[in-house]
Backbone as CSV, one residue per row, in Angstrom:
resi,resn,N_x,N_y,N_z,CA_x,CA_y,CA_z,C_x,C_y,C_z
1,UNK,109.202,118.186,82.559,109.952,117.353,83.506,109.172,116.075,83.782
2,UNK,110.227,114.690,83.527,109.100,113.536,84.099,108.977,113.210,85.737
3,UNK,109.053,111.965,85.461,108.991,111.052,86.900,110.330,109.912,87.320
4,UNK,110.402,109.875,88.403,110.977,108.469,88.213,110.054,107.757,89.807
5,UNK,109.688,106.569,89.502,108.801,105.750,89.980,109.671,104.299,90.033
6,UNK,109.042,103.789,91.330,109.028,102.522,92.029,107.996,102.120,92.516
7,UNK,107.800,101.162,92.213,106.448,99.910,92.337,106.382,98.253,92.556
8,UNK,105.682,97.921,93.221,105.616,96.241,93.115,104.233,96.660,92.479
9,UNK,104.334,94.932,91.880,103.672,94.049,91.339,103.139,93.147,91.494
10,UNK,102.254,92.619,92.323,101.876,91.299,92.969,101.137,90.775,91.928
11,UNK,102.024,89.765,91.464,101.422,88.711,90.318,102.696,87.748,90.221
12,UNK,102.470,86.420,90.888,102.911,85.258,91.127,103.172,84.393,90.021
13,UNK,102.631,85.118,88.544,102.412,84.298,87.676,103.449,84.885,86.569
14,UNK,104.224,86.154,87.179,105.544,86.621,86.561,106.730,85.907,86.425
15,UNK,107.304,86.270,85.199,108.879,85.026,85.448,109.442,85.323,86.358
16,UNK,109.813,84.143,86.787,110.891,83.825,87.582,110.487,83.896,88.879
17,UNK,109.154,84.123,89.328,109.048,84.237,90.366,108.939,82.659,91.363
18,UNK,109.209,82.161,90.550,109.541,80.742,91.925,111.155,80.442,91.985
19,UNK,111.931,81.100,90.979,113.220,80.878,91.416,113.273,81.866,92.687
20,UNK,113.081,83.014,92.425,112.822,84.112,93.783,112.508,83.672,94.966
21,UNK,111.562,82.580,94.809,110.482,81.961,95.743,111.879,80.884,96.660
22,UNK,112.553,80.044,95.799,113.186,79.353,95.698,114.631,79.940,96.518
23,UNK,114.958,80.952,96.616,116.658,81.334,96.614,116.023,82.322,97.573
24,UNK,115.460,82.729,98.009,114.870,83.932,98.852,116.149,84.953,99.133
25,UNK,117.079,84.383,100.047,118.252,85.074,99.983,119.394,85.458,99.017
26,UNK,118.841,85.239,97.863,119.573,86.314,96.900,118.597,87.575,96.096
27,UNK,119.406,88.078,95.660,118.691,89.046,94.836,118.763,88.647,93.301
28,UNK,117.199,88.961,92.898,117.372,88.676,90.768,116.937,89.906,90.647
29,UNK,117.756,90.737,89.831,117.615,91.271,88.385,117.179,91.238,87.095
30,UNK,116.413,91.500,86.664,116.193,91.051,85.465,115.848,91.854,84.185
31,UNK,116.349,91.500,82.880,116.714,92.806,81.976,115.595,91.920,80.892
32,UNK,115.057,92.526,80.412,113.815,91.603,79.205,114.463,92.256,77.925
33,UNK,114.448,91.086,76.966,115.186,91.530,75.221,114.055,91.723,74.744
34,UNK,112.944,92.295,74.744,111.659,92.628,73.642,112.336,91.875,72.067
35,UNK,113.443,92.245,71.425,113.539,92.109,70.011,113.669,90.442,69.707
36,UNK,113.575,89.422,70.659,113.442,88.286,70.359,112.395,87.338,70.350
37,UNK,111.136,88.326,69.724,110.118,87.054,69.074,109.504,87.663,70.847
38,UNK,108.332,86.296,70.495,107.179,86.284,71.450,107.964,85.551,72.402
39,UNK,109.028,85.273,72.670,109.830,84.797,73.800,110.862,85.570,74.227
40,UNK,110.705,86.776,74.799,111.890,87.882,75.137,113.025,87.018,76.020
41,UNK,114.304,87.012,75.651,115.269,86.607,76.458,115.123,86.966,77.590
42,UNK,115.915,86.505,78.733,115.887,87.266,79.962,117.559,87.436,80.010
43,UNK,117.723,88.513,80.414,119.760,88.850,81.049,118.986,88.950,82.747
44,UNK,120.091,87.936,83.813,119.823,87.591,85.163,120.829,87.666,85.713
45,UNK,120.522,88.913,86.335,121.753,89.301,87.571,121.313,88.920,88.599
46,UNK,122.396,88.324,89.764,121.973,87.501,90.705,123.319,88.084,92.168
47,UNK,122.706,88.014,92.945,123.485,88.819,93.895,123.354,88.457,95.251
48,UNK,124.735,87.151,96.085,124.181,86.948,97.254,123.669,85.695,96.970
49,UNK,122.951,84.929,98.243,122.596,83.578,98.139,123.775,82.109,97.279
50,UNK,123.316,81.285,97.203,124.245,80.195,96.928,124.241,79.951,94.925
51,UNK,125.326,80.065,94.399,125.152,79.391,93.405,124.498,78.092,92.668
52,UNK,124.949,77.108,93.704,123.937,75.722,93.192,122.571,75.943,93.887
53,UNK,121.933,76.868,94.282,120.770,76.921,95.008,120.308,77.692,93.495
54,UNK,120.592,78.579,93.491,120.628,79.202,92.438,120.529,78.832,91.481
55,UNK,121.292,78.073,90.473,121.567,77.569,88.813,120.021,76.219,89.430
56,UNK,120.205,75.648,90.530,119.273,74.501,90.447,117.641,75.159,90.355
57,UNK,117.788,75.857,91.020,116.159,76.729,91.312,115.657,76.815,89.502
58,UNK,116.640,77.528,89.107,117.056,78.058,87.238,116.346,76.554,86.468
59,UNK,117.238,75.826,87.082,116.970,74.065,86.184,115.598,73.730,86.647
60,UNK,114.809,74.099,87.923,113.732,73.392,88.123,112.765,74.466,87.764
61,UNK,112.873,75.370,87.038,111.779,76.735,86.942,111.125,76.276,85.626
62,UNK,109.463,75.928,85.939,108.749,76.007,84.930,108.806,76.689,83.810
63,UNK,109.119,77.881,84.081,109.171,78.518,82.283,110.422,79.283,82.405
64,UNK,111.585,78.339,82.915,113.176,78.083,81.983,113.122,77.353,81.108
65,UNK,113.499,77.443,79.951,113.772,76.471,78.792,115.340,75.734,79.107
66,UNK,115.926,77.462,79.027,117.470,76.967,79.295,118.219,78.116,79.885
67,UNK,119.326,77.865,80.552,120.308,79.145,80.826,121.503,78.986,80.883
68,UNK,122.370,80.113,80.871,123.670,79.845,80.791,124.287,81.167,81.416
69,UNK,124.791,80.473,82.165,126.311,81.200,82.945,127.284,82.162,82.810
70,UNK,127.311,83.425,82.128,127.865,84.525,80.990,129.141,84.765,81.902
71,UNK,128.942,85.609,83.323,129.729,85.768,83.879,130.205,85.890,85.344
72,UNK,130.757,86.128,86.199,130.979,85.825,87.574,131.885,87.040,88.638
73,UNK,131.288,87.735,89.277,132.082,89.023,89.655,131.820,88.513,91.490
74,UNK,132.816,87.766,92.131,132.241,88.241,93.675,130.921,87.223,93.727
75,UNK,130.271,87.900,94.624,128.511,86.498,94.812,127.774,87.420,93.428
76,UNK,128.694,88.324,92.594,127.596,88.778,91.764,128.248,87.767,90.260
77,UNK,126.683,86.919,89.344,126.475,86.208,88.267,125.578,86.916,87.695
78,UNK,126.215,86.987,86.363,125.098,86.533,85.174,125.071,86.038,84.645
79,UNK,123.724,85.741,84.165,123.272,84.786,83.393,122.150,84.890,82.255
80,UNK,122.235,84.141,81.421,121.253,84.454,79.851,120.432,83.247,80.006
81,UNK,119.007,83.602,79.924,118.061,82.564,80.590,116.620,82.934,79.135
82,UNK,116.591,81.237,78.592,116.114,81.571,77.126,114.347,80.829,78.186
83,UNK,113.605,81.774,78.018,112.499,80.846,78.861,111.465,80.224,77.564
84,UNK,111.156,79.191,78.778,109.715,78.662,78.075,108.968,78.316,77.580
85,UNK,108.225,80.048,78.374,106.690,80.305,77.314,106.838,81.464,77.381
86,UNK,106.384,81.864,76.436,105.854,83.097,75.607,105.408,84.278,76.661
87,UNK,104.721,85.077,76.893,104.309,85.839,77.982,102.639,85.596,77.952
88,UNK,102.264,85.621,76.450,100.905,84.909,76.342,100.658,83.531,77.047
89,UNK,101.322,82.753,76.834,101.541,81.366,77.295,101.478,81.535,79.523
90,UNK,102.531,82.048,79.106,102.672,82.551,81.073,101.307,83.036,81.434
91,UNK,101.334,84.118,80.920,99.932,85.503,81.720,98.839,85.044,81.162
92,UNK,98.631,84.246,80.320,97.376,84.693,79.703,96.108,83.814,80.744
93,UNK,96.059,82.955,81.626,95.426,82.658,82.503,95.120,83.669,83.908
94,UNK,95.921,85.005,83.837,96.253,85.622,84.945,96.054,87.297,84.483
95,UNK,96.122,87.547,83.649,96.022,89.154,82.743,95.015,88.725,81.385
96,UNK,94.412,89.453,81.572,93.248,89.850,80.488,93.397,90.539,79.327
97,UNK,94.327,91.697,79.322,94.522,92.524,78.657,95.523,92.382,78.204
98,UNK,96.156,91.321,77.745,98.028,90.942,77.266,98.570,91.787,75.839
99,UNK,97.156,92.587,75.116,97.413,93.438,74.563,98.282,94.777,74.925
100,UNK,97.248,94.827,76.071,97.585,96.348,77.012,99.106,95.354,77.284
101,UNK,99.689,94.769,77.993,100.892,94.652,78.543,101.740,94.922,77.358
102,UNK,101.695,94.432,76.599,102.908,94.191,75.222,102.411,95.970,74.946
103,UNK,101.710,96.953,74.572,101.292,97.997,74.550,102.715,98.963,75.750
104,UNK,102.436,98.136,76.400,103.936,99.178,77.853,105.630,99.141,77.312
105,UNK,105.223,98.020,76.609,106.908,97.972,76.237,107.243,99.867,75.441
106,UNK,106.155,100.125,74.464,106.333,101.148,73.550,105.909,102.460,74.421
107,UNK,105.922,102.193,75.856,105.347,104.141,76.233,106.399,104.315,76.579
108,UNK,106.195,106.118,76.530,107.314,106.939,76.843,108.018,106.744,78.548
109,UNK,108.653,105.471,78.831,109.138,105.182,79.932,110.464,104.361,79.367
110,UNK,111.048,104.437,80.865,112.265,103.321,80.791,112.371,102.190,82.184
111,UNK,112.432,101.434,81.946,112.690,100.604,83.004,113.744,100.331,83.560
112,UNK,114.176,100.685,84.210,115.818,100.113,84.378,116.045,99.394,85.672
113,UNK,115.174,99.106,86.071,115.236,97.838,87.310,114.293,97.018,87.407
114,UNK,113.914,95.719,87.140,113.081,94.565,87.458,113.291,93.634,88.300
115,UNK,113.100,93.403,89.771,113.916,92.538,90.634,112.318,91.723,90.725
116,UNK,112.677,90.321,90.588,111.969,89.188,90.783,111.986,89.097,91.932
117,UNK,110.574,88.911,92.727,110.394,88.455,94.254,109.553,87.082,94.053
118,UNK,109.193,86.998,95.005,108.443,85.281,94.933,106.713,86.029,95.219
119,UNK,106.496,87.181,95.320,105.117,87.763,94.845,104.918,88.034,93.566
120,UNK,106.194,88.390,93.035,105.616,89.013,91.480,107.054,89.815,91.466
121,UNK,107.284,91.106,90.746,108.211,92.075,90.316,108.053,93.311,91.008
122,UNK,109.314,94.009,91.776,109.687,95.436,91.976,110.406,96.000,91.025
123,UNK,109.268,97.164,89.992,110.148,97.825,89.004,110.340,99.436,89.237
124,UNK,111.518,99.967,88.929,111.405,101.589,88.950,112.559,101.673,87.912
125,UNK,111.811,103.196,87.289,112.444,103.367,86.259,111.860,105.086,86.054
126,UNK,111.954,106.069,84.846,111.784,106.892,84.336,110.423,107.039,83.749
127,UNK,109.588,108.151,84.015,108.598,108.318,83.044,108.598,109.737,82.194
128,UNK,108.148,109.671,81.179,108.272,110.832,80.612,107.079,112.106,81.353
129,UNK,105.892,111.689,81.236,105.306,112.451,82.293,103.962,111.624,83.161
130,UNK,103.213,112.363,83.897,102.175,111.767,84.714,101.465,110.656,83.853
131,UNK,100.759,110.969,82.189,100.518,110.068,81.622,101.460,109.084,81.441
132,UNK,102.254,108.871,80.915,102.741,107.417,81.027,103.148,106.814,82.004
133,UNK,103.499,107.364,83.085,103.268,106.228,84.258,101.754,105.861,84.697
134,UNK,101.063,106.872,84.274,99.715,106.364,84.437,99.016,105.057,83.800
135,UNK,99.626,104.811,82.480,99.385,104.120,81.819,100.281,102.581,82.315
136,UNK,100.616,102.790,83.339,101.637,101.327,83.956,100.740,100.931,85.074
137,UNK,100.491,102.040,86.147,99.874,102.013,86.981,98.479,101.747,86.677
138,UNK,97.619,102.023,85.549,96.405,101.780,85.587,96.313,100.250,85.152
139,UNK,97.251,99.839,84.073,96.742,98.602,83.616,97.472,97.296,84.940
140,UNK,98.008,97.535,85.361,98.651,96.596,86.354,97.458,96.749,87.609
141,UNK,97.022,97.832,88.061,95.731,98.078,88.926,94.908,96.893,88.663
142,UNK,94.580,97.311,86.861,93.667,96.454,86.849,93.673,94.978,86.533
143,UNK,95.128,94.664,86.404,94.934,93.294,86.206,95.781,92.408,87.273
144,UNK,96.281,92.886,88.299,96.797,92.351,89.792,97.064,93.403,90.608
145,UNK,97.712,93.119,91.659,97.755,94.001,92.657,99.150,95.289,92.533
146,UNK,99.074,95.875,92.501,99.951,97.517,92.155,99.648,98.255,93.896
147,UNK,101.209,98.042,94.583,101.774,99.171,95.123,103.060,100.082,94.785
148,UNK,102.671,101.171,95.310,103.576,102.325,94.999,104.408,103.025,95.931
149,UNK,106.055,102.589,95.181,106.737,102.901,96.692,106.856,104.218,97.048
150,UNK,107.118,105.019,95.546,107.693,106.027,95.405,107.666,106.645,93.740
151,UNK,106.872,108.004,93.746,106.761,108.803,92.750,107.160,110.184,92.689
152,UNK,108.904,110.640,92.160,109.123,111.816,92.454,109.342,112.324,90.995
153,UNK,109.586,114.038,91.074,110.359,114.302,90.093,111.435,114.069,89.513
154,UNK,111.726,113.938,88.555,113.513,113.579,87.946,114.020,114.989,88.133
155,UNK,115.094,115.099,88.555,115.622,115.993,89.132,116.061,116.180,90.713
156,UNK,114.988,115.447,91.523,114.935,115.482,92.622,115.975,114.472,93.575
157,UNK,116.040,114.854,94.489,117.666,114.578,95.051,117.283,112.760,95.738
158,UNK,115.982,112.724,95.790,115.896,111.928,96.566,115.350,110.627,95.210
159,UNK,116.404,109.467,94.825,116.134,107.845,94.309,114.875,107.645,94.824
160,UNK,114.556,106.480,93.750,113.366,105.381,93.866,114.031,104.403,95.157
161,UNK,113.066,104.260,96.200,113.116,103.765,97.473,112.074,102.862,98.078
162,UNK,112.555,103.155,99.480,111.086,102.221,100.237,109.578,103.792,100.710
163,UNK,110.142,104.652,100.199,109.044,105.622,100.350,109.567,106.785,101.802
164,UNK,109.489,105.980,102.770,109.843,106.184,104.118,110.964,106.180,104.487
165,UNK,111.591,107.266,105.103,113.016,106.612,105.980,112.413,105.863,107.261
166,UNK,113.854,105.634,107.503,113.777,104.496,108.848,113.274,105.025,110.258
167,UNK,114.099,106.000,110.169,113.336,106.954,111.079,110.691,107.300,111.004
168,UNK,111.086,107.625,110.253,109.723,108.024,109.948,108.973,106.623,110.143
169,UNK,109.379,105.254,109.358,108.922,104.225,109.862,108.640,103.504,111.035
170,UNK,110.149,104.028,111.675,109.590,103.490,113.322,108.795,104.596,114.095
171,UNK,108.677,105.578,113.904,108.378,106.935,114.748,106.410,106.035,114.022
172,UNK,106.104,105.989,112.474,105.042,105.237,112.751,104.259,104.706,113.525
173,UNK,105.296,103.655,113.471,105.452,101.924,114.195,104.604,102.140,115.356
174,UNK,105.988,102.841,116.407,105.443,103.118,117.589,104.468,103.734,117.907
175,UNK,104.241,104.712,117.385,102.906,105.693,117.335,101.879,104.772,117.368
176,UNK,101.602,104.014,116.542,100.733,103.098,115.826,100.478,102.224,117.364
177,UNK,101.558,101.509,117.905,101.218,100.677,118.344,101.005,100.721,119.615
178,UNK,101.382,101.781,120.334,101.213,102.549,121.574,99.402,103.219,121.502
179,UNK,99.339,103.509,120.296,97.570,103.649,120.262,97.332,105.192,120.107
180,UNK,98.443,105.934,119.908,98.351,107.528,119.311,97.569,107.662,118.402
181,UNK,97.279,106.754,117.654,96.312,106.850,116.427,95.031,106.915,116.821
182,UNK,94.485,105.486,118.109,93.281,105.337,118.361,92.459,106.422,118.750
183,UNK,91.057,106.561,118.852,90.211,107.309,118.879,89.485,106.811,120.267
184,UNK,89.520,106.767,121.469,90.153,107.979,121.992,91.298,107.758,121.736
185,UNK,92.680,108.374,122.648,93.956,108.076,121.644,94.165,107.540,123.300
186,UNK,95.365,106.631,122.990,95.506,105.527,123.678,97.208,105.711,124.766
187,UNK,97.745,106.569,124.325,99.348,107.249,124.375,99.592,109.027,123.811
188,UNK,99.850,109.557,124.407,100.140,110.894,124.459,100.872,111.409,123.064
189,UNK,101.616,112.151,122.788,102.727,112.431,121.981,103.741,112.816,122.905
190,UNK,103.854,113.210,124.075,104.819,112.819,124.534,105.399,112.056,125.016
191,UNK,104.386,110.778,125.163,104.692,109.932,125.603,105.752,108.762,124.631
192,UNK,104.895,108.603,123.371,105.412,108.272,122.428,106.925,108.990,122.344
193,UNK,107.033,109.908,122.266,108.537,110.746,122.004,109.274,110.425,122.928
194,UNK,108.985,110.268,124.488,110.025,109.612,125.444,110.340,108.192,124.879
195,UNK,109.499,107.043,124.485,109.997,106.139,124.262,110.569,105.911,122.698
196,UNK,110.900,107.097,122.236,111.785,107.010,121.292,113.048,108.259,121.223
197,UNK,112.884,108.519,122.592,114.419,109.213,122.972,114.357,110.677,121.819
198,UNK,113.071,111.123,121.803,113.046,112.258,120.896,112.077,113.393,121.591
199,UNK,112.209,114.536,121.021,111.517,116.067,122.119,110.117,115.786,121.099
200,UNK,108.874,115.945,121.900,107.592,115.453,121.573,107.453,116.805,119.936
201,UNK,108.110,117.839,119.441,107.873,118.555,118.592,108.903,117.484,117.554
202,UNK,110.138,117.219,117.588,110.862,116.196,116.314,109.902,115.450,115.861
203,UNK,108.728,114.479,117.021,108.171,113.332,117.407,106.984,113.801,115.747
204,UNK,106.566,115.110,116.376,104.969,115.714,115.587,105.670,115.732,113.960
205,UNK,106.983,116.603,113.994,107.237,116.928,112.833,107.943,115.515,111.762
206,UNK,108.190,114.280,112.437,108.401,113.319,111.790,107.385,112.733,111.692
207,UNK,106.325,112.539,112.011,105.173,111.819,111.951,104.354,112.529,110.996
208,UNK,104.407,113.974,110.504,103.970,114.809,109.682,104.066,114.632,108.242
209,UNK,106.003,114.534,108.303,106.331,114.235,106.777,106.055,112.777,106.442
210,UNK,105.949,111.817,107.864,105.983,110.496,107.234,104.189,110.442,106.813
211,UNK,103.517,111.289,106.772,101.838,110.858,106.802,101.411,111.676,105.290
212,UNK,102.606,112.870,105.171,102.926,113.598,104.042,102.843,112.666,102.852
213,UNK,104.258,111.800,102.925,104.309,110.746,101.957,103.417,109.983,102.004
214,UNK,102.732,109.341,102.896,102.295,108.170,102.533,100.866,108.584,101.381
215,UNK,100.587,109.922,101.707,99.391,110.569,101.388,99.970,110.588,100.287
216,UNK,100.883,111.640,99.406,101.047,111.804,98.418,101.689,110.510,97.189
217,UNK,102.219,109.484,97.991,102.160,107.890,97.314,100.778,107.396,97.394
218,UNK,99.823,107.897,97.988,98.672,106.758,97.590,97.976,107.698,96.632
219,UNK,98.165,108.935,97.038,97.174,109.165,95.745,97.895,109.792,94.173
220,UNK,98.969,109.786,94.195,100.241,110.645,93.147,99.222,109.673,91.717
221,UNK,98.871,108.346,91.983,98.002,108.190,90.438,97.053,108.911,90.000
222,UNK,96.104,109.802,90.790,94.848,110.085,90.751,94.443,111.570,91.017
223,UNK,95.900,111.867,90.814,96.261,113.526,91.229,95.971,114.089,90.037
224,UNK,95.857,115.098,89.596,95.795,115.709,88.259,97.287,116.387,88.247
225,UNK,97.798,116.582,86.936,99.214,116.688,86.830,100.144,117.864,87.748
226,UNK,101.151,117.390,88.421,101.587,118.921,89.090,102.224,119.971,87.892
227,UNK,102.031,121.111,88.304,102.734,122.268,87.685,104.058,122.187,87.130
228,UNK,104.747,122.321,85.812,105.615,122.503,86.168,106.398,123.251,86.224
């Protein structure tokens, strides 16, 4: 049984990340053609935000060559966007190992989501097992910044996400900021639980699973393989 995994990427020096930078309020997609030469096409789904904010961001993006307009559903476009430079050309001031990157296209994974931010890329996709996502996670470690939203089994009921529900995040939050954490501790647990309209045992047992995850996302790289 594999994985399916979600991750950012903090590396500024990824495509497209100043159109991202640029349009903030839309969403990019982005699908990479490997089979076209040392310049992989890009397919750009775009979702939300303004069209001429959009196509112009496209026209002023350093490593656009050219793009074009395929199709139009609602605020959702695509578009076929021929870039540039090369990925050598792009990364190679910024990644060391551009061997190791072109090396990821061929592991036993799939990608099936790349959304351009104006930090770098959020990707999640399929792994075949602990090693090959290991092999994403280690070389991106080492050549920019790698967080991990979410690493479950395939099979498992619960999608690639923000890690946390909303719940568990604010039950955090507050915890956190009321000073439950501090040493001495700064706010009760029941106290915390009155000001979130919850019985101080919901309060323990959401703060449990949310400390659950965060534990088992920081260390799920460095785990030795689970059973299966």
């Amino acid at each position: 049984m594999g994985f399916v995994a979600e991750f950012d990427i903090h590396c500024e020096a990824l495509p497209l990340t100043d159109v991202a930078a640029a349009v903030s309020d839309a969403t990019l997609v982005l699908e990479l053609q490997f089979n076209h030469g040392a310049r992989p096409l890009f397919l750009l789904t775009t979702r939300g935000g303004s069209r001429p904010a959009i196509e112009a961001a496209l026209s002023d993006a350093y490593d656009v060559e050219e793009w074009t307009l395929v199709g139009v559903a609602g605020d959702t476009r695509r578009y076929q966007v021929v870039p540039a430079l090369s990925l050598e050309e792009q990364l190679g001031a910024h990644i060391d190992d551009l061997d190791g990157l072109e090396a990821l296209a061929t592991a036993d994974a799939i990608i099936e989501r790349i959304e351009a931010r104006p930090t770098g890329w959020r990707q999640a996709g399929w792994f075949a097992d602990r090693e090959s996502f290991g092999a994403f996670s280690s070389f991106w470690q080492r050549n920019a910044a790698f967080r991990l939203n979410r690493l479950t089994r395939d099979g498992e009921p619960e999608p690639p996400g923000d890690g946390l529900t909303d719940r568990q995040q604010e039950a955090l939050r507050t915890a956190y900021e009321r000073g439950y954490f501090d040493i001495p501790r700064g706010a009760s647990l029941e106290a915390v639980a009155a000001e979130l309209d919850i019985t101080a045992a919901s309060l323990s047992e959401r703060l449990r699973r949310a400390q659950t995850q965060l534990i088992e996302e920081t260390l799920a790289t460095t785990w030795p393989p689970l059973p299966d």
